[in-house]
CSV table of C-alpha atoms in Angstrom, one decimal:
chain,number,residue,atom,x,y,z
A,30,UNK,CA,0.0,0.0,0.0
A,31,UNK,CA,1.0,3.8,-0.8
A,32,UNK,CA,0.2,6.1,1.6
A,33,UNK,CA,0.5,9.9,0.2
A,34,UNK,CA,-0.3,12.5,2.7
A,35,UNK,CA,-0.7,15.6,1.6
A,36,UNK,CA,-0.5,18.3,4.3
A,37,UNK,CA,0.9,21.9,5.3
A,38,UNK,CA,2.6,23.0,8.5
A,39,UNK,CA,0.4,26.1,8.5
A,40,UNK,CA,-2.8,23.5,9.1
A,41,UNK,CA,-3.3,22.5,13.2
A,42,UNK,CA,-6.1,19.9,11.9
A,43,UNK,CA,-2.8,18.1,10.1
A,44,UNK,CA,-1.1,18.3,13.2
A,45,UNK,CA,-4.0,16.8,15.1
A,46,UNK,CA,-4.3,14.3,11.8
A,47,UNK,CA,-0.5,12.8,12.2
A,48,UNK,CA,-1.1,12.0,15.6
A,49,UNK,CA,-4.3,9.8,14.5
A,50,UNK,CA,-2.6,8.2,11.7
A,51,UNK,CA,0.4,7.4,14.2
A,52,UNK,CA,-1.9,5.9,16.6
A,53,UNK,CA,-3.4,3.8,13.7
A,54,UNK,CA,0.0,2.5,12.2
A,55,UNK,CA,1.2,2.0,16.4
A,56,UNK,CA,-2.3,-0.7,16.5
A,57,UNK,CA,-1.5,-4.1,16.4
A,58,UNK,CA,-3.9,-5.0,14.3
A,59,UNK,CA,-2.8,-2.5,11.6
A,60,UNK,CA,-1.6,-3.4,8.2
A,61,UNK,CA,2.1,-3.9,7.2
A,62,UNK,CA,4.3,-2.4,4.4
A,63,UNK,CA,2.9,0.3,3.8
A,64,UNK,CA,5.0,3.5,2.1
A,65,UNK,CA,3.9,6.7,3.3
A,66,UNK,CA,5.1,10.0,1.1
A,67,UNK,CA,4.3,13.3,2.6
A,68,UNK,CA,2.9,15.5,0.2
A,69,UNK,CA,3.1,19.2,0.1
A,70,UNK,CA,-0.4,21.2,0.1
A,71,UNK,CA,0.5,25.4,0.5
A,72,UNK,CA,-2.2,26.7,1.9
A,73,UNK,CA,-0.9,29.8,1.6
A,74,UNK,CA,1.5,29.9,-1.6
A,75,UNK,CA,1.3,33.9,-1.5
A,76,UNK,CA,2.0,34.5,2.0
A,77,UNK,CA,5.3,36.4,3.0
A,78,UNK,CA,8.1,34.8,4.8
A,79,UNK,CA,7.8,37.6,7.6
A,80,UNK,CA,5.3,36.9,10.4
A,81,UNK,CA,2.1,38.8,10.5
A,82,UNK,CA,-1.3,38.4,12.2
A,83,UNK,CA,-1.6,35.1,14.8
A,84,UNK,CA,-3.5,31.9,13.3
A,85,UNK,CA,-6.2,33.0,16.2
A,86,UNK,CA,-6.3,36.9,14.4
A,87,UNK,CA,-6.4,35.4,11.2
A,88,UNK,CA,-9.5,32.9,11.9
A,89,UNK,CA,-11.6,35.8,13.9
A,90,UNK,CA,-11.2,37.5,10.6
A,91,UNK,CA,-12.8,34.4,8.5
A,92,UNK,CA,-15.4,33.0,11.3
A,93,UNK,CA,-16.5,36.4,13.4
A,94,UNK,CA,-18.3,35.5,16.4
A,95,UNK,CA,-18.0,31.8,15.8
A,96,UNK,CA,-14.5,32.2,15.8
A,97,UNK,CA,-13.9,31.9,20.0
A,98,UNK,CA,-15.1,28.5,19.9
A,99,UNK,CA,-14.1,27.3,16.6
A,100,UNK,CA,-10.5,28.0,18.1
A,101,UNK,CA,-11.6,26.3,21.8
A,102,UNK,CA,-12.4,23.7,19.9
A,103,UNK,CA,-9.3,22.9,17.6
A,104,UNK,CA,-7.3,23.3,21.1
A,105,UNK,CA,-9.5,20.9,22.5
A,106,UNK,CA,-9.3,18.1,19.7
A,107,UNK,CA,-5.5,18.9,19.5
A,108,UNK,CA,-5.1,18.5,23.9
A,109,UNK,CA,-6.9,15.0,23.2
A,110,UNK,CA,-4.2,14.0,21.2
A,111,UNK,CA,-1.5,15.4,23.3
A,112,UNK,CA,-0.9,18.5,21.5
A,113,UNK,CA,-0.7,22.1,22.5
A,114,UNK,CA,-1.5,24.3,19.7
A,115,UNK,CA,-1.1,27.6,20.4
A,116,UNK,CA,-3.4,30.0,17.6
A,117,UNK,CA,-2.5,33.2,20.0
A,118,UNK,CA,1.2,32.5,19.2
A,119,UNK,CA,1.4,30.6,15.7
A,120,UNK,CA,2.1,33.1,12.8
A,121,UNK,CA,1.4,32.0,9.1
A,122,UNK,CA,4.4,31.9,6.9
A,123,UNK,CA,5.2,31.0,3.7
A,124,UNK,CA,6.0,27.4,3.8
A,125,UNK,CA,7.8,26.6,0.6
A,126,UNK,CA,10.9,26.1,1.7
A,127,UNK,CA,9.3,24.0,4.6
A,128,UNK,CA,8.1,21.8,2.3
A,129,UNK,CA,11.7,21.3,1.0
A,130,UNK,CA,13.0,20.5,4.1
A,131,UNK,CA,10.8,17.8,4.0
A,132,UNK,CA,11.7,16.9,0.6
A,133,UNK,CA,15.2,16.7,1.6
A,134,UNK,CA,14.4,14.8,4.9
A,135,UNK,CA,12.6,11.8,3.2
A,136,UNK,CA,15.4,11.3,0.6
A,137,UNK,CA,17.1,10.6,4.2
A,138,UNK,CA,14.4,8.6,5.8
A,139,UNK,CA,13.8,11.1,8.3
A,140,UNK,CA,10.4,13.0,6.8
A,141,UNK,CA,8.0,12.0,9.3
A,142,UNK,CA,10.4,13.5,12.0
A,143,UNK,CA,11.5,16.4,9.8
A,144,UNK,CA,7.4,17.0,9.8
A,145,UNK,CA,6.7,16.6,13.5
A,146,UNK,CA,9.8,19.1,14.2
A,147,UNK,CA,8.2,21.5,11.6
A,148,UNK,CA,3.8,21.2,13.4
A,149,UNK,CA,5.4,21.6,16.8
A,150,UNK,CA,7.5,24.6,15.9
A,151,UNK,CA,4.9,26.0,14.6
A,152,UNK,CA,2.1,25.6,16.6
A,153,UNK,CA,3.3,24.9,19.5
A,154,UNK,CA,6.3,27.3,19.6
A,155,UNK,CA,5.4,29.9,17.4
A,156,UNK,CA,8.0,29.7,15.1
A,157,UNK,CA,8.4,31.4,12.2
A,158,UNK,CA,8.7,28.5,10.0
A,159,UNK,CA,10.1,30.4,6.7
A,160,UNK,CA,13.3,31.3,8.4
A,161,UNK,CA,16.4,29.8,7.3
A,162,UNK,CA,17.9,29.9,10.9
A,163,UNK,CA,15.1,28.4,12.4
A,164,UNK,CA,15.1,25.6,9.6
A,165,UNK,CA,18.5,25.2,9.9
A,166,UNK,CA,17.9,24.3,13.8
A,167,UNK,CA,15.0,22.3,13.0
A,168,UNK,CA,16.5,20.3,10.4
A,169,UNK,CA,19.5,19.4,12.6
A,170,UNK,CA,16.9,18.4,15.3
A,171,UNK,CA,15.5,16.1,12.8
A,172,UNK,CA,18.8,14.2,12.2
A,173,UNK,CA,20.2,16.0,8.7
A,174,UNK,CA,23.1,17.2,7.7
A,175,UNK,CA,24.0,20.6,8.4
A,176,UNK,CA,25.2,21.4,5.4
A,177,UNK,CA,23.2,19.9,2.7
A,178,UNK,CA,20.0,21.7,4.8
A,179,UNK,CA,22.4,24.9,4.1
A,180,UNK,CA,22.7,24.0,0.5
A,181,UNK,CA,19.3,23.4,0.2
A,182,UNK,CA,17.9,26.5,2.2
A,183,UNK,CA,20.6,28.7,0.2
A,184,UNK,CA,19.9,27.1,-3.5
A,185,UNK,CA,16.6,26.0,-5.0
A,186,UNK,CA,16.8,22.3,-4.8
A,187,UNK,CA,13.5,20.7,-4.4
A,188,UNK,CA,11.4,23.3,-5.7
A,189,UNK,CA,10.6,21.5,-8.5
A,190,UNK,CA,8.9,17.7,-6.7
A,191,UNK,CA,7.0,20.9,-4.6
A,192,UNK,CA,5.5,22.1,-7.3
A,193,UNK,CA,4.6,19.2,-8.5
A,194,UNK,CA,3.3,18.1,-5.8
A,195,UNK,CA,0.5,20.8,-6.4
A,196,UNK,CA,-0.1,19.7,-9.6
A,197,UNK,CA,-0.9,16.2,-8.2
A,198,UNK,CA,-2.7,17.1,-5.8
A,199,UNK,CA,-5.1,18.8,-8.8
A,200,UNK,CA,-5.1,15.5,-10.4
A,201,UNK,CA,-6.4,13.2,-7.4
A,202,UNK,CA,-8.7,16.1,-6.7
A,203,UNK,CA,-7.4,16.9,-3.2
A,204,UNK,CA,-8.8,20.0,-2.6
A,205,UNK,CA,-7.9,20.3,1.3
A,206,UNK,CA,-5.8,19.1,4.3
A,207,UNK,CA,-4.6,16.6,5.8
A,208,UNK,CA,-5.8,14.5,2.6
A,209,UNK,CA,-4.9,11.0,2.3
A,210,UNK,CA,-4.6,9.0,-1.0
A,211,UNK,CA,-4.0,5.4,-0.9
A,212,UNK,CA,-3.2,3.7,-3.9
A,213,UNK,CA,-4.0,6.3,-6.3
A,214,UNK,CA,-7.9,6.2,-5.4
A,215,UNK,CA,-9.7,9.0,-4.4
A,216,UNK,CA,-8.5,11.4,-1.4
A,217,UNK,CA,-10.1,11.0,2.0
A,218,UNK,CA,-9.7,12.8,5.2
A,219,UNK,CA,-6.7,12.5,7.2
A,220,UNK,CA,-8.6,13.7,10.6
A,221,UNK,CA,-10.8,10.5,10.7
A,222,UNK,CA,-11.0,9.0,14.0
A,223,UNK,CA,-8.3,6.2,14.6
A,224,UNK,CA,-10.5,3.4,14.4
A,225,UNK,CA,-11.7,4.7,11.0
A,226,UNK,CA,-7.8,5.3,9.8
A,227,UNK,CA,-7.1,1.4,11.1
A,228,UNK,CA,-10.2,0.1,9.0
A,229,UNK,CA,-8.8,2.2,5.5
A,230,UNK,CA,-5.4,1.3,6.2
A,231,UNK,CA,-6.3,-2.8,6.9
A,232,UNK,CA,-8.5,-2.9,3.5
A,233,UNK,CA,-7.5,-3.2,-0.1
A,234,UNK,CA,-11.2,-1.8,-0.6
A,235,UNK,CA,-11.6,1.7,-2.2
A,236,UNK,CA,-12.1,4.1,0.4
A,237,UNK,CA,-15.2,7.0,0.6
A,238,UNK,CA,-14.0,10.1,-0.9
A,239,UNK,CA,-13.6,13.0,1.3
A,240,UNK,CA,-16.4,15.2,2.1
């Protein structure tokens, strides 16, 4: 089985998601050789690499008065998972070059830890996430090389299998995050309870498109 994930680090619901999908790979009862490829989804491709408005400022903007417990709510979900996201102090970025990181880290075996370095910076920490230094610092945490993370951060390696990782994405028809897409079928949500992430990950049967 291929498991593609396609995700940001500006997205706490992918934050929340990893953690389910971890728990459902961790079961016992889960299903074996299975390749997971982390995917990059910008959700904002525009945005500038200097900090702005917090995640929480942002959200009041798009929700209004629903926005107070829309945000309780995501802290909540996220706590129940173990997480502490913190929308007062997490600033959205540009995340390109986050998304190489990552590119960089899986040629190393080290994504999935190059990608829980990069959520918990982020939303936990409220790093800015489109520095160099603070990659730099993240991707040593994550095991890699200082200096091909230099060479990487200072060049333009990778930008190309990010880009097309958008252009797949338009192809399967993900159209959000976390998005999962297992053996080329459909996407469905990555934010499914982990029972629900054990059955699609034990069946070879097509999976119910996201909603």
């Amino acid at each position: 089985m291929k498991l593609e994930i396609y995700a940001d680090v500006l997205c706490p619901w992918c934050y929340i998601g990893k953690r389910r999908l971890t728990a459902a790979l961790a079961h016992p009862a889960g299903r074996t050789g299975i390749e997971i490829v982390w995917r990059g989804y910008e959700l904002a491709p525009h945005e500038r690499r200097t900090p702005g408005p917090t995640a929480a400022e942002a959200m009041s903007g798009w929700w209004g008065e629903q926005a107070p417990a829309r945000i309780a709510r995501i802290r909540s979900l996220g706590a129940a998972e173990g997480l502490e996201l913190n929308l007062h102090l997490a600033r959205p970025v540009n995340t390109f070059d986050a998304h190489r990181l990552v590119k960089l880290a899986a040629d190393r075996g080290r994504a999935d830890q190059m990608m829980e370095l990069l959520l918990h910076g982020y939303h936990t920490e409220g790093r800015n996430v489109a520095d160099a230094h603070v990659l730099q610092r993240l991707g040593g945490a994550a095991g890699l090389n200082a200096g091909e993370v230099r060479a990487v951060l200072d060049g333009d390696d990778y930008a190309d299998e990010v880009r097309a990782d958008r252009r797949r994405a338009a192809e399967h028809g993900v159209t959000g995050v976390p998005s999962l897409v297992i053996d080329g079928r459909p996407p469905v949500s990555g934010v499914q309870p982990v029972a629900d992430l054990q059955v699609l990950l034990r069946n070879d049967r097509p999976a119910d498109p996201a909603s």
